Amino acid sequence: MTYASMWAYPWDLLDDGLEDTLSRLREEIGLDAVSVAASYHSVTQLRLHTRSSRRIFSTNDGAVYFQPDADLWRGAPIQPNAQPLDGSDNPLETISAAAERIGVKTVAWTVCLHNSHLGRTYPEAAQRNVFGDVYPHHLCPSNEDARRYIKTMAQDLSRNYPLFAVEAESLSFGGFAHFHAHEKIGMRLGALGNFLLSLCFCDSCRRRAQEAGIDINGLADRTRRMLLAIFEKGAPSPFDGVASARDLVREDADLTAFLKMRQDVVSSLHEEVKLAAGDTFLIAMSMGDPTIAGFDGKRCAEAADALELLCYTAEPEALEQQVAHASGSFCGADDLIVGLSAYAPHSPSRGVLERNLERGLELGVRAFAFYNYGIMPAPHLDWVRGCVEILRGAE
């Protein structure tokens, strides 16, 4: 699949003149698709090249930017927070209809479980750490209500909009931090502390662990004691020879089984979301630490139609490492989409962006997505055009 897409916020497309902007992205930049935020977390964005007088755009909370299908959502225990935008009560409908007329494919960029509004409104469905603290920024993929929420969303999007794909971001466990509020942490937790605080011990995870024969109470007690020792010392790892999750896994059979259970949770959710999306292409986005996310790249790639890697880096060697690992372990290179950030610090120059794309091409990748229309400086749109020309030349 030769494919070029760009992530975009619906407010940027609407404010910049929808038809003109989509036509430019198609005719001048050469894009095949635009990946529009259909469900997104809260954000404050500096708009460098908007036609609007509003240079700062802020959303108060996580929201969906389409009108939910009342029949599909009736009785659902978790309800989406739908937000209209200036110029449209149903932004996704407005944008996807215009894109269809112009000949641009629409991808519904769907931030699935990372949503602070939902975590605060439905705390029983949110992740909890070993101390019982709720993480309101992330619903738990083990929770059946949360699973129903995202499956209903996939069904709604695929049934009611002329989409090429649903692009699933945060369809996994969320890690510690990346909160809605400002973080105040008085020490370096290190990889071990961050990992331990990222483990979810909500009722749903505990129940699934017990069903899998895991001594979840013993594991929770050991996790709690390790964290308290880290806090007391104020150092990332006070344990000799234990500095990472890998060190712990070698010694703790329950933790090994617990991590496997988390992978099963995330993989099966990808499979169920694909069923809900029907014939609509499903893109599984891999981001962050896969151990913390519970993301089994091979199984998630098998469940979805394409695997997307966020290769936000100024170093082609780092991109090569990600792509080589994924194409060697999870799927073929032609089933990968490589995401590139088109502005600093990951792309401090046009040459860096083009070198990264060329390295992906050398590794067999033929599908690329560029981040982000409304965030990058206006001249960088021409950088993307140059990359698309290189991509077309490789066809």
mmCIF file of N, CA, C and O in Angstrom, residues 131 218 220-230 239:
data_model
loop_
_atom_site.group_PDB
_atom_site.id
_atom_site.type_symbol
_atom_site.label_atom_id
_atom_site.label_comp_id
_atom_site.label_asym_id
_atom_site.label_seq_id
_atom_site.Cartn_x
_atom_site.Cartn_y
_atom_site.Cartn_z
ATOM 1 N N PHE A 131 -2.080 1.273 45.078
ATOM 2 C CA PHE A 131 -2.555 1.915 46.298
ATOM 3 C C PHE A 131 -4.056 2.211 46.247
ATOM 4 O O PHE A 131 -4.619 2.735 47.208
ATOM 5 N N GLY A 218 -0.847 -11.349 46.421
ATOM 6 C CA GLY A 218 0.583 -11.413 46.703
ATOM 7 C C GLY A 218 1.376 -10.489 45.796
ATOM 8 O O GLY A 218 2.306 -9.813 46.246
ATOM 9 N N ALA A 220 0.262 -7.768 44.351
ATOM 10 C CA ALA A 220 -0.016 -6.390 44.773
ATOM 11 C C ALA A 220 0.791 -6.021 46.009
ATOM 12 O O ALA A 220 1.326 -4.907 46.109
ATOM 13 N N ASP A 221 0.900 -6.947 46.943
ATOM 14 C CA ASP A 221 1.673 -6.666 48.162
ATOM 15 C C ASP A 221 3.141 -6.430 47.840
ATOM 16 O O ASP A 221 3.756 -5.492 48.360
ATOM 17 N N ARG A 222 3.721 -7.246 46.951
ATOM 18 C CA ARG A 222 5.125 -7.065 46.580
ATOM 19 C C ARG A 222 5.318 -5.744 45.823
ATOM 20 O O ARG A 222 6.297 -5.025 46.036
ATOM 21 N N THR A 223 4.374 -5.427 44.958
ATOM 22 C CA THR A 223 4.456 -4.173 44.195
ATOM 23 C C THR A 223 4.393 -2.979 45.132
ATOM 24 O O THR A 223 5.172 -2.016 45.011
ATOM 25 N N ARG A 224 3.495 -3.042 46.077
ATOM 26 C CA ARG A 224 3.328 -1.933 47.032
ATOM 27 C C ARG A 224 4.603 -1.750 47.858
ATOM 28 O O ARG A 224 5.073 -0.622 48.055
ATOM 29 N N ARG A 225 5.173 -2.845 48.330
ATOM 30 C CA ARG A 225 6.381 -2.750 49.160
ATOM 31 C C ARG A 225 7.563 -2.202 48.363
ATOM 32 O O ARG A 225 8.362 -1.422 48.879
ATOM 33 N N MET A 226 7.677 -2.602 47.103
ATOM 34 C CA MET A 226 8.772 -2.080 46.282
ATOM 35 C C MET A 226 8.621 -0.585 46.049
ATOM 36 O O MET A 226 9.592 0.179 46.124
ATOM 37 N N LEU A 227 7.411 -0.148 45.780
ATOM 38 C CA LEU A 227 7.194 1.285 45.559
ATOM 39 C C LEU A 227 7.466 2.088 46.826
ATOM 40 O O LEU A 227 8.086 3.164 46.773
ATOM 41 N N LEU A 228 7.014 1.589 47.954
ATOM 42 C CA LEU A 228 7.258 2.310 49.204
ATOM 43 C C LEU A 228 8.757 2.403 49.496
ATOM 44 O O LEU A 228 9.232 3.425 50.012
ATOM 45 N N ALA A 229 9.513 1.354 49.138
ATOM 46 C CA ALA A 229 10.962 1.405 49.341
ATOM 47 C C ALA A 229 11.606 2.444 48.424
ATOM 48 O O ALA A 229 12.532 3.162 48.821
ATOM 49 N N ILE A 230 11.109 2.532 47.185
ATOM 50 C CA ILE A 230 11.614 3.550 46.250
ATOM 51 C C ILE A 230 11.298 4.944 46.777
ATOM 52 O O ILE A 230 12.143 5.842 46.776
ATOM 53 N N PHE A 239 17.009 -1.644 44.992
ATOM 54 C CA PHE A 239 17.145 -3.100 45.058
ATOM 55 C C PHE A 239 18.348 -3.544 44.237
ATOM 56 O O PHE A 239 18.465 -3.232 43.055
#
